[in-house]
């Protein structure tokens, strides 16, 4: 994200913490910043590594616990594909993903027709839909190039 929207996100996050009565700690801020700066939907481990390289005192447990808090506050989104490790998304608005089945890269993908999907009636299942994301699975450019080279 660019500097300006980064600053806006940080201010918005500080506001969320305040309205929830949670202290806006340095730890919370650096963890949130790491997710803003990592653009490939990082895993909890990747967030930890990024945070720990600049803040050697921070523990893995602290990072994991704060990630849960960030998701609960709606500051970041949790992305999960069944059977895969949980990843975090700096974007919380409606958007979709291109998921590479070889290297697991996840790229944001915006498409009006997907945004306008009519959510099917799931009441027969006793299930109430709150939200949806479309994951288009396939092979990314880098993996395809590697395949052609070999
Ligand atoms: Zn790939
Ligand atoms: Zn995303």
Coordinates of N, CA, C and O and ligand atoms in Angstrom, one line a residue:
X1 N 0.9 -1.2 0.0 CA 0.0 0.0 0.0 C 0.9 1.2 0.0 O 2.0 1.2 0.5
X2 N 0.4 2.3 -0.6 CA 1.2 3.5 -0.7 C 1.2 4.2 0.7 O 0.5 3.9 1.6
X3 N 2.1 5.2 0.8 CA 2.3 5.9 2.1 C 1.1 6.5 2.7 O 0.8 6.4 3.9
X4 N 0.3 7.1 1.8 CA -0.9 7.8 2.3 C -1.9 6.9 2.8 O -2.4 7.0 3.9
X5 N -2.2 5.8 2.0 CA -3.3 4.9 2.5 C -2.7 4.1 3.7 O -3.5 3.7 4.6
X6 N -1.4 3.9 3.8 CA -0.8 3.2 4.9 C -1.1 4.0 6.2 O -1.5 3.5 7.2
X7 N -0.9 5.4 6.1 CA -1.1 6.2 7.2 C -2.6 6.2 7.6 O -2.9 6.2 8.8
X8 N -3.4 6.2 6.6 CA -4.9 6.2 6.9 C -5.3 4.9 7.6 O -6.1 5.0 8.5
X9 N -4.7 3.8 7.1 CA -5.1 2.5 7.7 C -4.6 2.5 9.2 O -5.3 2.0 10.0
X10 N -3.4 3.0 9.4 CA -2.9 3.1 10.8 C -3.7 3.9 11.7 O -4.1 3.5 12.8
X11 N -4.2 5.1 11.2 CA -5.0 5.9 12.0 C -6.4 5.3 12.2 O -6.9 5.3 13.3
X12 N -6.9 4.6 11.2 CA -8.2 3.9 11.4 C -8.1 2.8 12.4 O -8.9 2.6 13.3
X13 N -6.9 2.1 12.3 CA -6.7 1.0 13.3 C -6.6 1.5 14.7 O -7.2 1.0 15.6
X14 N -5.9 2.7 14.9 CA -5.8 3.3 16.2 C -7.2 3.6 16.7 O -7.5 3.4 17.9
X15 N -8.0 4.1 15.8 CA -9.4 4.5 16.2 C -10.2 3.3 16.6 O -11.0 3.3 17.6
X16 N -10.0 2.1 15.9 CA -10.7 0.9 16.2 C -10.3 0.5 17.6 O -11.2 0.1 18.5
X17 N -9.0 0.4 17.9 CA -8.5 0.0 19.2 C -9.1 0.9 20.3 O -9.6 0.4 21.3
X18 N -9.1 2.2 20.0 CA -9.6 3.1 21.0 C -11.1 2.8 21.3 O -11.6 2.8 22.4
X19 N -11.9 2.7 20.2 CA -13.4 2.5 20.4 C -13.7 1.2 21.1 O -14.7 1.0 21.7
X20 N -12.7 0.2 21.0 CA -12.9 -1.1 21.6 C -12.3 -1.1 23.0 O -12.3 -2.2 23.7
X21 N -11.7 0.0 23.4 CA -11.1 0.1 24.7 C -9.8 -0.8 24.8 O -9.5 -1.2 25.9
X22 N -9.2 -1.0 23.7 CA -7.9 -1.8 23.7 C -6.7 -0.8 23.6 O -6.8 0.1 22.8
X23 N -5.7 -1.0 24.3 CA -4.5 -0.1 24.2 C -3.9 -0.3 22.8 O -3.8 -1.4 22.3
X24 N -3.5 0.8 22.2 CA -2.9 0.8 20.9 C -1.4 0.7 21.2 O -0.6 1.6 21.2
X25 N -1.0 -0.6 21.4 CA 0.4 -0.8 21.8 C 1.4 -0.8 20.6 O 0.9 -1.0 19.4
X26 N 2.6 -0.6 20.9 CA 3.7 -0.7 19.8 C 3.6 -2.1 19.1 O 3.7 -2.2 17.9
X27 N 3.5 -3.1 19.9 CA 3.4 -4.5 19.4 C 2.3 -4.6 18.4 O 2.4 -5.1 17.3
X28 N 1.1 -4.1 18.8 CA -0.1 -4.2 17.9 C 0.2 -3.5 16.6 O -0.2 -3.9 15.5
X29 N 0.8 -2.3 16.8 CA 1.0 -1.4 15.6 C 2.0 -2.1 14.6 O 1.8 -2.2 13.4
X30 N 3.1 -2.6 15.2 CA 4.1 -3.2 14.3 C 3.6 -4.5 13.6 O 3.9 -4.8 12.4
X31 N 2.7 -5.2 14.3 CA 2.1 -6.4 13.6 C 1.2 -6.0 12.5 O 1.2 -6.6 11.4
X32 N 0.4 -5.0 12.8 CA -0.5 -4.5 11.7 C 0.3 -3.9 10.5 O 0.0 -4.2 9.4
X33 N 1.3 -3.2 10.8 CA 2.2 -2.7 9.8 C 2.8 -3.8 8.9 O 2.9 -3.7 7.7
X34 N 3.2 -4.8 9.6 CA 3.8 -6.0 8.8 C 2.8 -6.5 7.8 O 3.2 -6.8 6.7
X35 N 1.6 -6.6 8.2 CA 0.6 -7.2 7.3 C 0.3 -6.2 6.1 O 0.2 -6.6 5.0
X36 N 0.3 -4.9 6.5 CA 0.2 -3.9 5.4 C 1.3 -4.0 4.4 O 1.1 -3.8 3.2
X37 N 2.5 -4.3 4.9 CA 3.7 -4.3 4.0 C 4.0 -5.6 3.3 O 4.7 -5.6 2.3
X38 N 3.4 -6.7 3.8 CA 3.6 -8.0 3.2 C 2.5 -8.1 2.1 O 1.3 -8.1 2.5
X39 N 2.8 -8.2 0.9 CA 1.7 -8.1 -0.1 C 1.3 -9.5 -0.6 O 0.4 -9.5 -1.5
X40 N 1.8 -10.5 -0.1 CA 1.4 -11.8 -0.5 C 0.6 -12.6 0.5 O 0.8 -13.8 0.8
X41 N -0.4 -11.9 1.1 CA -1.3 -12.6 2.1 C -0.5 -13.6 3.0 O -0.5 -14.8 2.8
X42 N 0.3 -13.0 3.9 CA 1.3 -13.8 4.7 C 0.6 -14.8 5.6 O -0.5 -14.6 6.1
X43 N 1.4 -15.8 5.9 CA 1.0 -16.7 7.0 C 1.4 -16.1 8.3 O 2.1 -15.1 8.4
X44 N 0.9 -16.7 9.4 CA 1.3 -16.1 10.8 C 2.8 -16.2 11.0 O 3.4 -15.3 11.5
X45 N 3.4 -17.3 10.5 CA 4.9 -17.4 10.6 C 5.6 -16.3 9.8 O 6.6 -15.8 10.3
X46 N 5.1 -16.0 8.6 CA 5.7 -14.9 7.8 C 5.6 -13.5 8.5 O 6.5 -12.7 8.5
X47 N 4.4 -13.3 9.1 CA 4.2 -12.1 9.9 C 5.2 -12.1 11.0 O 5.9 -11.1 11.3
X48 N 5.3 -13.2 11.7 CA 6.2 -13.2 12.9 C 7.7 -13.0 12.4 O 8.4 -12.1 13.1
X49 N 8.1 -13.6 11.4 CA 9.5 -13.4 10.9 C 9.7 -11.9 10.5 O 10.8 -11.4 10.9
X50 N 8.8 -11.3 9.9 CA 8.9 -9.9 9.5 C 9.0 -9.0 10.7 O 9.8 -8.1 10.8
X51 N 8.1 -9.2 11.7 CA 8.1 -8.4 12.9 C 9.3 -8.6 13.7 O 10.0 -7.7 14.2
X52 N 9.7 -9.9 13.8 CA 10.9 -10.2 14.7 C 12.2 -9.7 14.2 O 13.1 -9.4 15.0
X53 N 12.3 -9.6 12.9 CA 13.6 -9.1 12.3 C 13.9 -7.7 12.8 O 15.0 -7.3 13.0
X54 N 12.8 -6.9 12.9 CA 13.0 -5.5 13.4 C 12.8 -5.3 14.9 O 13.2 -4.4 15.5
X55 N 12.1 -6.3 15.5 CA 11.8 -6.2 16.9 C 12.1 -7.6 17.6 O 11.3 -8.4 17.9
X56 N 13.4 -7.8 17.9 CA 13.9 -9.1 18.3 C 13.2 -9.6 19.6 O 13.2 -10.8 19.9
X57 N 12.7 -8.7 20.4 CA 12.1 -9.1 21.7 C 10.7 -9.7 21.6 O 10.2 -10.2 22.6
X58 N 10.1 -9.6 20.5 CA 8.7 -10.0 20.4 C 8.6 -11.5 20.2 O 9.4 -12.1 19.5
X59 N 7.6 -12.1 21.0 CA 7.5 -13.6 20.9 C 6.5 -14.0 19.9 O 5.6 -13.2 19.5
X60 N 6.6 -15.2 19.4 CA 5.7 -15.8 18.5 C 4.3 -15.8 19.0 O 3.3 -15.5 18.3
X61 N 4.2 -16.1 20.3 CA 2.9 -16.2 21.0 C 2.2 -14.8 20.9 O 1.0 -14.7 20.6
X62 N 3.0 -13.8 21.2 CA 2.4 -12.4 21.1 C 1.9 -12.1 19.7 O 0.8 -11.5 19.6
X63 N 2.7 -12.5 18.7 CA 2.3 -12.2 17.3 C 1.0 -12.9 17.0 O 0.0 -12.4 16.5
X64 N 1.0 -14.2 17.4 CA -0.2 -15.0 17.0 C -1.5 -14.5 17.8 O -2.5 -14.4 17.2
X65 N -1.3 -14.1 19.0 CA -2.4 -13.6 19.8 C -2.9 -12.3 19.2 O -4.1 -12.1 19.1
X66 N -2.0 -11.5 18.8 CA -2.4 -10.2 18.3 C -3.1 -10.3 16.9 O -3.9 -9.6 16.5
X67 N -2.6 -11.3 16.1 CA -3.3 -11.6 14.8 C -4.7 -11.9 15.0 O -5.6 -11.4 14.3
X68 N -5.0 -12.7 16.1 CA -6.4 -13.1 16.4 C -7.2 -11.8 16.7 O -8.4 -11.6 16.3
X69 N -6.6 -10.9 17.5 CA -7.2 -9.7 17.9 C -7.5 -8.8 16.6 O -8.6 -8.3 16.5
X70 N -6.5 -8.7 15.7 CA -6.7 -7.9 14.5 C -7.9 -8.4 13.7 O -8.6 -7.6 13.1
X71 N -8.0 -9.7 13.6 CA -9.1 -10.3 12.8 C -10.4 -10.0 13.5 O -11.4 -9.5 12.9
X72 N -10.4 -10.1 14.9 CA -11.7 -9.9 15.6 C -12.1 -8.4 15.4 O -13.3 -8.2 15.4
X73 N -11.2 -7.5 15.4 CA -11.5 -6.1 15.3 C -11.8 -5.7 13.8 O -12.2 -4.6 13.6
X74 N -11.6 -6.7 12.9 CA -11.9 -6.4 11.5 C -10.8 -5.5 10.8 O -11.1 -5.0 9.7
X75 N -9.7 -5.4 11.4 CA -8.6 -4.6 10.9 C -7.9 -5.4 9.7 O -7.4 -4.8 8.8
X76 N -7.9 -6.7 9.8 CA -7.4 -7.5 8.7 C -8.3 -8.7 8.5 O -9.2 -8.9 9.4
X77 N -8.2 -9.4 7.4 CA -9.1 -10.5 7.2 C -8.3 -11.8 7.3 O -7.1 -11.9 7.1
X78 N -9.0 -12.9 7.7 CA -8.3 -14.2 7.8 C -8.8 -15.0 6.5 O -10.0 -15.0 6.2
X79 N -7.8 -15.5 5.9 CA -8.1 -16.3 4.6 C -7.9 -17.7 4.9 O -6.8 -18.1 5.3
X80 N -8.8 -18.6 4.7 CA -8.5 -20.0 4.8 C -9.0 -20.8 3.7 O -10.1 -20.7 3.3
X81 N -8.1 -21.6 3.2 CA -8.5 -22.6 2.3 C -8.5 -24.0 3.0 O -7.5 -24.2 3.8
X82 N -9.5 -24.8 2.9 CA -9.5 -26.0 3.6 C -8.2 -26.8 3.5 O -7.7 -26.9 2.4
X83 N -7.7 -27.3 4.6 CA -6.5 -28.1 4.5 C -5.2 -27.3 4.3 O -4.1 -27.9 4.2
X84 N -5.3 -26.0 4.3 CA -4.1 -25.2 4.0 C -3.9 -24.3 5.3 O -4.8 -24.1 6.1
X85 N -2.7 -23.8 5.4 CA -2.3 -22.9 6.5 C -3.1 -21.6 6.4 O -3.4 -21.2 5.3
X86 N -3.5 -21.1 7.5 CA -4.2 -19.8 7.6 C -3.3 -18.7 7.1 O -2.2 -18.6 7.4
X87 N -3.9 -17.8 6.3 CA -3.1 -16.6 5.9 C -3.9 -15.4 6.2 O -5.1 -15.4 6.4
X88 N -3.3 -14.2 6.2 CA -3.9 -13.0 6.6 C -3.9 -12.0 5.4 O -3.0 -12.0 4.6
X89 N -5.0 -11.2 5.4 CA -5.2 -10.3 4.2 C -5.3 -8.9 4.7 O -6.1 -8.6 5.6
X90 N -4.5 -8.0 4.2 CA -4.6 -6.6 4.6 C -5.8 -6.0 4.1 O -6.3 -4.9 4.6
X91 N -6.4 -6.5 3.1 CA -7.7 -6.0 2.5 C -8.9 -6.7 3.2 O -8.9 -7.9 3.3
X92 N -9.8 -5.8 3.7 CA -11.0 -6.4 4.3 C -12.3 -6.2 3.4 O -13.4 -6.6 3.8
X93 N -12.1 -5.5 2.3 CA -13.2 -5.2 1.4 C -13.5 -6.4 0.5 O -12.7 -7.4 0.5
X94 N -14.6 -6.4 -0.2 CA -14.9 -7.6 -1.1 C -13.9 -7.6 -2.2 O -13.8 -6.7 -3.0
X95 N -13.2 -8.7 -2.3 CA -12.3 -8.9 -3.5 C -12.1 -10.4 -3.5 O -12.5 -11.2 -2.6
X96 N -11.4 -10.8 -4.6 CA -11.3 -12.3 -4.8 C -9.8 -12.6 -5.0 O -9.0 -11.7 -4.9
X97 N -9.6 -13.9 -5.2 CA -8.2 -14.3 -5.2 C -7.8 -15.3 -6.3 O -8.6 -16.1 -6.6
X98 N -6.6 -15.1 -6.8 CA -6.0 -16.0 -7.7 C -5.1 -16.9 -6.9 O -4.1 -16.3 -6.3
X99 N -5.3 -18.2 -6.8 CA -4.5 -19.0 -5.9 C -3.7 -20.0 -6.7 O -4.3 -20.8 -7.5
X100 N -2.4 -19.9 -6.6 CA -1.6 -20.8 -7.4 C -1.5 -22.1 -6.6 O -1.1 -22.2 -5.5
X101 N -1.8 -23.2 -7.3 CA -1.8 -24.5 -6.6 C -0.4 -25.1 -6.5 O -0.3 -26.1 -5.8
X102 N 0.6 -24.5 -7.1 CA 1.9 -25.0 -7.0 C 2.7 -24.3 -5.9 O 3.3 -25.0 -5.0
X103 N 2.8 -23.0 -6.0 CA 3.6 -22.3 -5.0 C 2.8 -21.6 -3.9 O 3.3 -21.0 -3.0
X104 N 1.4 -21.8 -4.0 CA 0.5 -21.2 -3.0 C 0.5 -19.7 -3.0 O 0.0 -19.1 -2.0
X105 N 1.0 -19.0 -4.0 CA 0.9 -17.6 -4.1 C -0.6 -17.2 -4.2 O -1.4 -17.8 -4.8
X106 N -0.9 -16.1 -3.5 CA -2.3 -15.6 -3.5 C -2.3 -14.2 -4.0 O -1.6 -13.4 -3.4
X107 N -3.0 -13.9 -5.0 CA -3.0 -12.6 -5.6 C -4.4 -12.0 -5.6 O -5.4 -12.7 -5.9
X108 N -4.5 -10.7 -5.2 CA -5.8 -10.1 -5.2 C -6.4 -10.0 -6.6 O -5.6 -9.7 -7.5
X109 N -7.7 -10.2 -6.7 CA -8.3 -10.1 -8.0 C -9.7 -9.4 -7.9 O -10.5 -9.9 -7.1
X110 N -9.8 -8.3 -8.6 CA -11.1 -7.6 -8.5 C -11.9 -7.8 -9.8 O -11.3 -7.7 -10.9
X111 N -13.1 -8.1 -9.7 CA -13.9 -8.3 -10.9 C -15.4 -8.0 -10.6 O -16.0 -8.6 -9.7
X112 N -15.9 -7.1 -11.4 CA -17.3 -6.6 -11.1 C -18.3 -7.8 -11.1 O -19.2 -7.8 -10.3
X113 N -18.2 -8.7 -12.1 CA -19.2 -9.7 -12.2 C -19.1 -10.6 -11.0 O -20.2 -11.1 -10.5
X114 N -18.0 -10.9 -10.4 CA -17.9 -11.7 -9.2 C -18.4 -11.0 -8.0 O -19.0 -11.6 -7.2
X115 N -18.2 -9.6 -8.0 CA -18.7 -8.9 -6.9 C -20.3 -8.9 -6.9 O -20.9 -8.7 -5.9
X116 N -20.8 -9.0 -8.1 CA -22.3 -8.9 -8.2 C -23.0 -10.3 -8.2 O -24.2 -10.4 -8.5
X117 N -22.3 -11.4 -7.8 CA -22.9 -12.7 -7.8 C -24.1 -12.7 -6.9 O -24.0 -12.1 -5.8
X118 N -25.1 -13.4 -7.3 CA -26.3 -13.5 -6.4 C -26.0 -14.7 -5.5 O -25.9 -15.8 -6.0
X119 N -26.0 -14.4 -4.2 CA -25.7 -15.5 -3.3 C -26.9 -16.4 -3.2 O -28.0 -16.0 -3.1
X120 N -26.7 -17.8 -3.4 CA -27.8 -18.7 -3.4 C -28.5 -18.8 -2.1 O -27.9 -18.5 -1.1
X121 N -29.7 -19.2 -2.1 CA -30.5 -19.4 -0.9 C -30.0 -20.7 -0.2 O -30.1 -21.8 -0.7
X122 N -29.5 -20.5 1.0 CA -28.9 -21.6 1.7 C -29.8 -22.0 3.0 O -29.3 -22.7 3.8
X123 N -31.0 -21.4 3.0 CA -31.8 -21.6 4.2 C -32.2 -23.1 4.4 O -32.3 -23.5 5.5
X124 N -32.2 -23.9 3.3 CA -32.5 -25.3 3.5 C -31.4 -26.0 4.3 O -31.7 -27.1 4.9
X125 N -30.2 -25.4 4.3 CA -29.1 -26.0 5.1 C -29.1 -25.4 6.4 O -28.1 -25.7 7.2
X126 N -30.0 -24.5 6.7 CA -29.9 -23.8 8.0 C -28.7 -22.9 8.1 O -28.2 -22.6 9.2
X127 N -28.2 -22.5 7.0 CA -27.0 -21.8 6.9 C -27.3 -20.3 6.5 O -28.0 -20.1 5.5
X128 N -26.7 -19.4 7.2 CA -26.9 -18.0 6.9 C -25.5 -17.5 6.3 O -24.5 -17.4 7.0
X129 N -25.6 -17.0 5.1 CA -24.4 -16.5 4.4 C -24.1 -15.1 4.9 O -25.0 -14.2 4.8
X130 N -22.9 -14.8 5.3 CA -22.6 -13.4 5.7 C -21.7 -12.7 4.6 O -21.6 -11.5 4.6
X131 N -21.0 -13.5 3.8 CA -20.0 -12.9 3.0 C -19.5 -14.0 2.0 O -19.8 -15.2 2.3
X132 N -18.8 -13.7 1.0 CA -18.2 -14.7 0.2 C -17.0 -14.2 -0.5 O -16.8 -13.0 -0.7
X133 N -16.1 -15.1 -0.9 CA -14.9 -14.7 -1.7 C -14.8 -15.8 -2.8 O -15.0 -17.0 -2.5
X134 N -14.4 -15.4 -3.9 CA -14.2 -16.4 -5.0 C -12.7 -16.7 -5.1 O -11.9 -15.8 -5.2
X135 N -12.3 -18.0 -5.0 CA -10.9 -18.3 -5.2 C -10.7 -19.0 -6.5 O -11.3 -20.1 -6.7
X136 N -10.0 -18.4 -7.4 CA -9.8 -19.0 -8.7 C -8.5 -19.7 -8.6 O -7.4 -19.1 -8.3
X137 N -8.5 -21.0 -8.8 CA -7.3 -21.8 -8.6 C -6.6 -22.1 -9.9 O -7.3 -22.3 -10.9
X138 N -5.3 -22.1 -9.9 CA -4.6 -22.4 -11.2 C -3.1 -22.3 -11.0 O -2.6 -22.5 -9.9
X139 N -2.4 -21.9 -12.1 CA -0.9 -21.8 -12.0 C -0.5 -20.4 -12.3 O -1.0 -19.8 -13.3
X140 N 0.3 -19.8 -11.5 CA 0.7 -18.4 -11.6 C 1.7 -18.3 -12.8 O 2.3 -19.3 -13.2
X141 N 2.0 -17.1 -13.2 CA 2.9 -16.8 -14.3 C 4.3 -17.3 -14.0 O 4.9 -18.0 -14.9
X142 N 4.8 -17.1 -12.8 CA 6.1 -17.5 -12.4 C 6.3 -19.0 -12.5 O 7.2 -19.6 -13.1
X143 N 5.3 -19.8 -12.0 CA 5.4 -21.2 -12.1 C 5.2 -21.7 -13.5 O 5.9 -22.7 -13.9
X144 N 4.4 -21.0 -14.3 CA 4.3 -21.4 -15.7 C 5.6 -21.2 -16.5 O 6.0 -22.0 -17.3
X145 N 6.3 -20.1 -16.2 CA 7.6 -19.8 -16.9 C 8.6 -20.9 -16.5 O 9.3 -21.3 -17.3
X146 N 8.6 -21.2 -15.2 CA 9.6 -22.2 -14.7 C 9.3 -23.5 -15.4 O 10.3 -24.3 -15.7
X147 N 8.1 -23.8 -15.6 CA 7.7 -25.1 -16.2 C 8.2 -25.1 -17.7 O 8.7 -26.1 -18.2
X148 N 8.1 -24.0 -18.4 CA 8.5 -23.9 -19.8 C 10.0 -24.0 -19.9 O 10.5 -24.6 -20.8
X149 N 10.7 -23.5 -18.9 CA 12.2 -23.5 -18.9 C 12.7 -24.9 -18.7 O 13.8 -25.3 -19.3
X150 N 12.0 -25.7 -17.9 CA 12.6 -27.0 -17.6 C 12.2 -28.1 -18.7 O 11.4 -27.9 -19.5
Ligands
LIG1 ZN1 2.9 -20.3 -8.6
LIG2 ZN1 -6.7 -10.5 -0.7

